[in-house]
PDB file of C-alpha atoms in Angstrom:
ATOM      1  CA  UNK A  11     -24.790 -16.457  37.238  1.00 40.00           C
ATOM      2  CA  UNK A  12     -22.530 -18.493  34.901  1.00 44.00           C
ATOM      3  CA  UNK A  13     -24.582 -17.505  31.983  1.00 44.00           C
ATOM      4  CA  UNK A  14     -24.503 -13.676  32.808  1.00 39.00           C
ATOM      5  CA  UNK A  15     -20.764 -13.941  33.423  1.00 37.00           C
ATOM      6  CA  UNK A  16     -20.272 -15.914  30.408  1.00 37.00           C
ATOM      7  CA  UNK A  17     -22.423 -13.180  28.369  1.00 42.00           C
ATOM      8  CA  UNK A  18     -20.495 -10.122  30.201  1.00 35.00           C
ATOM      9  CA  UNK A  19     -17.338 -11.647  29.024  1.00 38.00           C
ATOM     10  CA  UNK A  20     -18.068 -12.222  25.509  1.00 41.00           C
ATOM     11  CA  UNK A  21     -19.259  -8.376  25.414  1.00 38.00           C
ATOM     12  CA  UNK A  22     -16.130  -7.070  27.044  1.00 38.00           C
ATOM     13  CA  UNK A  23     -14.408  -8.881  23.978  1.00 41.00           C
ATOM     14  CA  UNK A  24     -16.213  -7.838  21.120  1.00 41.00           C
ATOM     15  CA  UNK A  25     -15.735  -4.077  22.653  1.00 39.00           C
ATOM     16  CA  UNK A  26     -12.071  -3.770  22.717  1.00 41.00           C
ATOM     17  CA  UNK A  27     -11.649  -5.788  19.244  1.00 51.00           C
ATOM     18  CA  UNK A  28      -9.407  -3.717  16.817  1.00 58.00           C
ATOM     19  CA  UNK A  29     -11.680  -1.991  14.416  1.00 80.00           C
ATOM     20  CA  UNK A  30      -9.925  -2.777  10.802  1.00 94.00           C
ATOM     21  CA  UNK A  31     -10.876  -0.916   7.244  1.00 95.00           C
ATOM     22  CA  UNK A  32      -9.846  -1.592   3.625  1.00 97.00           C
ATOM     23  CA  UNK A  33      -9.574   0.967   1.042  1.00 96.00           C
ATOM     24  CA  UNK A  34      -7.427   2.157  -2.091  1.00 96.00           C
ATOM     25  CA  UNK A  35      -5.620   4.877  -3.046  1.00 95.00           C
ATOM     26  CA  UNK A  36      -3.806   6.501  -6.526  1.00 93.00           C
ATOM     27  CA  UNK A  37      -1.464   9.468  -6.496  1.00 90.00           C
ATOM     28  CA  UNK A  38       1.887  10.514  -7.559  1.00 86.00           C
ATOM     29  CA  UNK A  39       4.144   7.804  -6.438  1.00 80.00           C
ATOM     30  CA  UNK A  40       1.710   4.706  -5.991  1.00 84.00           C
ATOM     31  CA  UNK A  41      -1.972   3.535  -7.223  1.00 89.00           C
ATOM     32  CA  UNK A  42      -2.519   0.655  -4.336  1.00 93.00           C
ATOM     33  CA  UNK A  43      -5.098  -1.444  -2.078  1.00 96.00           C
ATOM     34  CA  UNK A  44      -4.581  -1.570   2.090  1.00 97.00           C
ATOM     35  CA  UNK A  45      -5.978  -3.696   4.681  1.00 97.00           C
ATOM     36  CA  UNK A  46      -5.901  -1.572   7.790  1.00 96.00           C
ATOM     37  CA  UNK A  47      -6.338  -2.389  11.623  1.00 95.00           C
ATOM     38  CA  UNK A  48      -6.531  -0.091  14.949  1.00 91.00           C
ATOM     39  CA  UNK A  49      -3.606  -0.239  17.151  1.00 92.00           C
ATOM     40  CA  UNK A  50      -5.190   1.408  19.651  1.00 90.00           C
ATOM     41  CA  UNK A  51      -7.783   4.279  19.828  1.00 86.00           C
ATOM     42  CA  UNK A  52      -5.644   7.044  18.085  1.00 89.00           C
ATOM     43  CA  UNK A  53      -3.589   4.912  15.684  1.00 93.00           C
ATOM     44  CA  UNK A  54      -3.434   2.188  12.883  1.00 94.00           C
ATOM     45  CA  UNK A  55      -1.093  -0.132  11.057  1.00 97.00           C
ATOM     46  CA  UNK A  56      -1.942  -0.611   7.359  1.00 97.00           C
ATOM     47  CA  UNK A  57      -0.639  -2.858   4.949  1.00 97.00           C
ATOM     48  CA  UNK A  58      -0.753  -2.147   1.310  1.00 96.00           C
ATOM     49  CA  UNK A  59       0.031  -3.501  -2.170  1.00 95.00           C
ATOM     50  CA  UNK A  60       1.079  -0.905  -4.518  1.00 91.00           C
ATOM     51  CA  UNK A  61       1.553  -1.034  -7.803  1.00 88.00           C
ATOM     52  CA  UNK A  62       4.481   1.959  -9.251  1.00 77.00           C
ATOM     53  CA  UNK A  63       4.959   3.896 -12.265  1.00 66.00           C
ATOM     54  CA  UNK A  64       1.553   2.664 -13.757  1.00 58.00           C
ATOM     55  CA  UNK A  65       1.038   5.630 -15.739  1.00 55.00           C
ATOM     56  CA  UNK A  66       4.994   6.209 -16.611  1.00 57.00           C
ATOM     57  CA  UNK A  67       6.004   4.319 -19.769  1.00 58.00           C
ATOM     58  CA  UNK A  68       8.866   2.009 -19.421  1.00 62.00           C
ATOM     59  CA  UNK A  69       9.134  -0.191 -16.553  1.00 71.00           C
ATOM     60  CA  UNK A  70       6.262  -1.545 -14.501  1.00 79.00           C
ATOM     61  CA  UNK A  71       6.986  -1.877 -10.170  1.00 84.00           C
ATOM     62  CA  UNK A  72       4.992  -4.051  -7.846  1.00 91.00           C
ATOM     63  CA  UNK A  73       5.695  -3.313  -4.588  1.00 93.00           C
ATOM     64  CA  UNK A  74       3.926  -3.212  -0.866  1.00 95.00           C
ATOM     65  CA  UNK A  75       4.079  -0.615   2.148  1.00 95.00           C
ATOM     66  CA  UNK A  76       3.791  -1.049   5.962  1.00 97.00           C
ATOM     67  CA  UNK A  77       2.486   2.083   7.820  1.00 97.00           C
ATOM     68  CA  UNK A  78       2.505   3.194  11.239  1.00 97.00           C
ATOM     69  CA  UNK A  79      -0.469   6.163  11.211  1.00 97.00           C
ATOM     70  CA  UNK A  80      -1.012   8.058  14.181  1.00 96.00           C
ATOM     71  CA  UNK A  81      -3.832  10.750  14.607  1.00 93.00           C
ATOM     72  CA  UNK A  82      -3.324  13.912  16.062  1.00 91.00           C
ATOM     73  CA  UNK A  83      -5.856  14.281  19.102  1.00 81.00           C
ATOM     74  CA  UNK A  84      -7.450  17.381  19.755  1.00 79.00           C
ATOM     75  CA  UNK A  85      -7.179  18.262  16.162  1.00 74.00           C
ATOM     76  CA  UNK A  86      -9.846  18.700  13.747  1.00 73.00           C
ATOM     77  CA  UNK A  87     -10.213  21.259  11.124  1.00 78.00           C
ATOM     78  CA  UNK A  88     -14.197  21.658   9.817  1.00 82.00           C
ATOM     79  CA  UNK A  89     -14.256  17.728   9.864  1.00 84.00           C
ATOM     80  CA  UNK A  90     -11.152  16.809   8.269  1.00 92.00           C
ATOM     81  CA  UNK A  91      -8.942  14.765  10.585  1.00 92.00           C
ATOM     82  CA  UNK A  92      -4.998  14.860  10.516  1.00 94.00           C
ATOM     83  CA  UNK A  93      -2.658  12.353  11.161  1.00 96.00           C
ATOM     84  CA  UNK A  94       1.195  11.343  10.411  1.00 97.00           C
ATOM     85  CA  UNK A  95       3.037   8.536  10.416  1.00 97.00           C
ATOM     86  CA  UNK A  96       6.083   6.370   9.293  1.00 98.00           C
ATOM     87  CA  UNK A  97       6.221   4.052   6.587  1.00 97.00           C
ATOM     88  CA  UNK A  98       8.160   1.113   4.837  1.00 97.00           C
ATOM     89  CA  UNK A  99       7.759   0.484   1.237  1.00 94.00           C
ATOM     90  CA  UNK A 100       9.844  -1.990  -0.916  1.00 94.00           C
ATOM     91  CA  UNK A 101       9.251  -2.759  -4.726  1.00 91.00           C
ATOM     92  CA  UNK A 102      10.394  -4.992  -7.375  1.00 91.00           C
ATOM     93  CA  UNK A 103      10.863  -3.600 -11.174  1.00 86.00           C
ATOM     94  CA  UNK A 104      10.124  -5.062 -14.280  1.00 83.00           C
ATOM     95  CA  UNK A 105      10.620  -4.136 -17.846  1.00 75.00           C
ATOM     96  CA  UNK A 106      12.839  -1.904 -19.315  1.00 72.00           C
ATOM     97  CA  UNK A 107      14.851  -1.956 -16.093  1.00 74.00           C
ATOM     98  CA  UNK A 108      15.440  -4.648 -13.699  1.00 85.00           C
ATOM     99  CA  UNK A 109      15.740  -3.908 -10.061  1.00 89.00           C
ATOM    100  CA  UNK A 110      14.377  -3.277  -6.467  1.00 93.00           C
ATOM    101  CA  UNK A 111      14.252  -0.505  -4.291  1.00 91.00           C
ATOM    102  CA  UNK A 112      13.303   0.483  -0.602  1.00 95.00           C
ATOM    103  CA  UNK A 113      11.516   3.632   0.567  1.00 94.00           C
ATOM    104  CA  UNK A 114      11.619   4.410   4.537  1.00 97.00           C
ATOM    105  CA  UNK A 115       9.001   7.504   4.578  1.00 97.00           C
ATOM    106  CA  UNK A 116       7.263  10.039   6.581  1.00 98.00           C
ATOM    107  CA  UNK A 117       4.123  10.914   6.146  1.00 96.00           C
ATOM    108  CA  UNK A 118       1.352  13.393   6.821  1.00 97.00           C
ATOM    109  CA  UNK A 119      -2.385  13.352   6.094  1.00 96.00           C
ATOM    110  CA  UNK A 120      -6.044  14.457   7.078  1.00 95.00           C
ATOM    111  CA  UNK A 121      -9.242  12.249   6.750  1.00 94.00           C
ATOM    112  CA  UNK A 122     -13.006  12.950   5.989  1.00 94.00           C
ATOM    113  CA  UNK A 123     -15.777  11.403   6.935  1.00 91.00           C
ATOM    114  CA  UNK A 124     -18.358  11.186   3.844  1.00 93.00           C
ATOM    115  CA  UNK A 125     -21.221   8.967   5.492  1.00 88.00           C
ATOM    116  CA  UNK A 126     -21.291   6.194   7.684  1.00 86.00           C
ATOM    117  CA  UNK A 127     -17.712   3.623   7.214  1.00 93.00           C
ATOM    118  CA  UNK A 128     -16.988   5.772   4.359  1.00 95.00           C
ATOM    119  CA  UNK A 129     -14.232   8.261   4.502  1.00 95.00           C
ATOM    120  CA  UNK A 130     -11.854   9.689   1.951  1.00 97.00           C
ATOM    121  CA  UNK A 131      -8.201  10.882   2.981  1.00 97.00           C
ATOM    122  CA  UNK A 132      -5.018  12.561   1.182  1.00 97.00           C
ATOM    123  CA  UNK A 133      -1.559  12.276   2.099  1.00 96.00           C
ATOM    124  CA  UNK A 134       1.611  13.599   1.311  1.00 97.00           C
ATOM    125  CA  UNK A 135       5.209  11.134   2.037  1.00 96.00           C
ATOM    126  CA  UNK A 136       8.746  12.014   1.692  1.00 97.00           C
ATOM    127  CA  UNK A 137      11.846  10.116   2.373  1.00 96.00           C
ATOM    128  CA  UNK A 138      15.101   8.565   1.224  1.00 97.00           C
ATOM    129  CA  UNK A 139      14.890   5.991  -1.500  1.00 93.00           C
ATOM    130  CA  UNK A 140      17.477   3.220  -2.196  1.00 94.00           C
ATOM    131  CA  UNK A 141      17.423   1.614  -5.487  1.00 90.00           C
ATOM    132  CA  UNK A 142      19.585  -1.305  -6.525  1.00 92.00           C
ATOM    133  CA  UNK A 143      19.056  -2.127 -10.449  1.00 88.00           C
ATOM    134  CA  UNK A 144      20.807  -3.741 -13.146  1.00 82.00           C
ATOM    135  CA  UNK A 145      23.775  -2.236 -13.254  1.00 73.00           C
ATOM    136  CA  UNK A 146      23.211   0.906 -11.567  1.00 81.00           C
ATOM    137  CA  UNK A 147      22.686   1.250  -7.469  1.00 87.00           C
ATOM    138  CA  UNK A 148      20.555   4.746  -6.253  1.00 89.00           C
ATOM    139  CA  UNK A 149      20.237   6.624  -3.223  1.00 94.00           C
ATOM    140  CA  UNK A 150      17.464   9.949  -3.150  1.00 92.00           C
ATOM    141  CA  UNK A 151      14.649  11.314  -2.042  1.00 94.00           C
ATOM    142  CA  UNK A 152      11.104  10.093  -2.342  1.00 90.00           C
ATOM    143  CA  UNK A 153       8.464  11.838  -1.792  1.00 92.00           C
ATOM    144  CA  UNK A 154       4.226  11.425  -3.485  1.00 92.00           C
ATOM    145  CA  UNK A 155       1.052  12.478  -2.989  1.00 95.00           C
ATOM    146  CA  UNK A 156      -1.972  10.407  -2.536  1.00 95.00           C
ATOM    147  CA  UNK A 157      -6.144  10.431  -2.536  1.00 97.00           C
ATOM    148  CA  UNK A 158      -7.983   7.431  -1.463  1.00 97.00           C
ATOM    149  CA  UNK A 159     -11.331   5.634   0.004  1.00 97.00           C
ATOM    150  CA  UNK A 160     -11.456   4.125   3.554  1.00 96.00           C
ATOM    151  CA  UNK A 161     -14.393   1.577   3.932  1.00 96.00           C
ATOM    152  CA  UNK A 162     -14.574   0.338   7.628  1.00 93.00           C
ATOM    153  CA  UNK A 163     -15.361  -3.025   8.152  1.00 90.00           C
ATOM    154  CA  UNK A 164     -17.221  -3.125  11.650  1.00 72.00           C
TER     155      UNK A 164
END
């Protein structure tokens, strides 16, 4: 009986374990890796590394992101699954201008399934953007567009 209780327990575990996916992504305003975990059922925190302006001359940013991404139940157009969410980005500048800037975002996206932990996704983000550089400070607005690759891990 110990055994079985043991062995029901352990099951019950692994079952409600947070499913978690890595992936990368290029696009208008960031080319990047994630690490990504379930929060629950219908959403998922990711955490990325981005790397900005990579194919603008000039100055090179390093940066990472923290998103919120929530899917919209009920909703699913010929496969393609959407979801929004609400982001944190902060980068660091180098080169031909010194500086660092944070980028509070919205964001909206929809996600395929290709085959088995595979899926590919595109997103679109918009938001303020504060810049402080050398010599020069920056408020504006943000916004990108991204493609990636999902792999899920389990």
């Amino acid at each position: 009986m110990k055994n079985a209780l043991l062995g029901f327990l352990a099951l019950s575990a692994v079952s409600t374990a947070s499913a978690a996916s890595v992936g990368a992504y290029f696009g208008t305003d960031a080319t990047g890796v994630y690490y990504q975990t379930d929060r629950t059922a219908t959403s998922n925190l990711r955490y990325g590394a981005n790397v900005y302006n990579l194919f603008r001359g000039g100055t090179l940013s390093l940066g990472g992101e923290v998103a919120s991404l929530n899917t919209i139940s009920g909703q699913s157009f010929a496969g393609l699954q959407p979801y929004y969410g609400l982001g944190l980005g902060a980068s660091l500048s180098i080169g031909a201008n010194l500086g660092v800037a944070v980028y509070p975002h919205g964001l909206l996206g929809l996600r395929y399934n290709v085959s088995g932990p595979f899926t590919v996704f595109g997103e679109i983000n918009a938001g303020p953007t504060l810049a402080l550089g050398t010599g020069n400070f920056g408020l504006g607005l943000g916004f990108g567009a991204r493609l990636g690759l999902d792999y899920q891990l389990r």
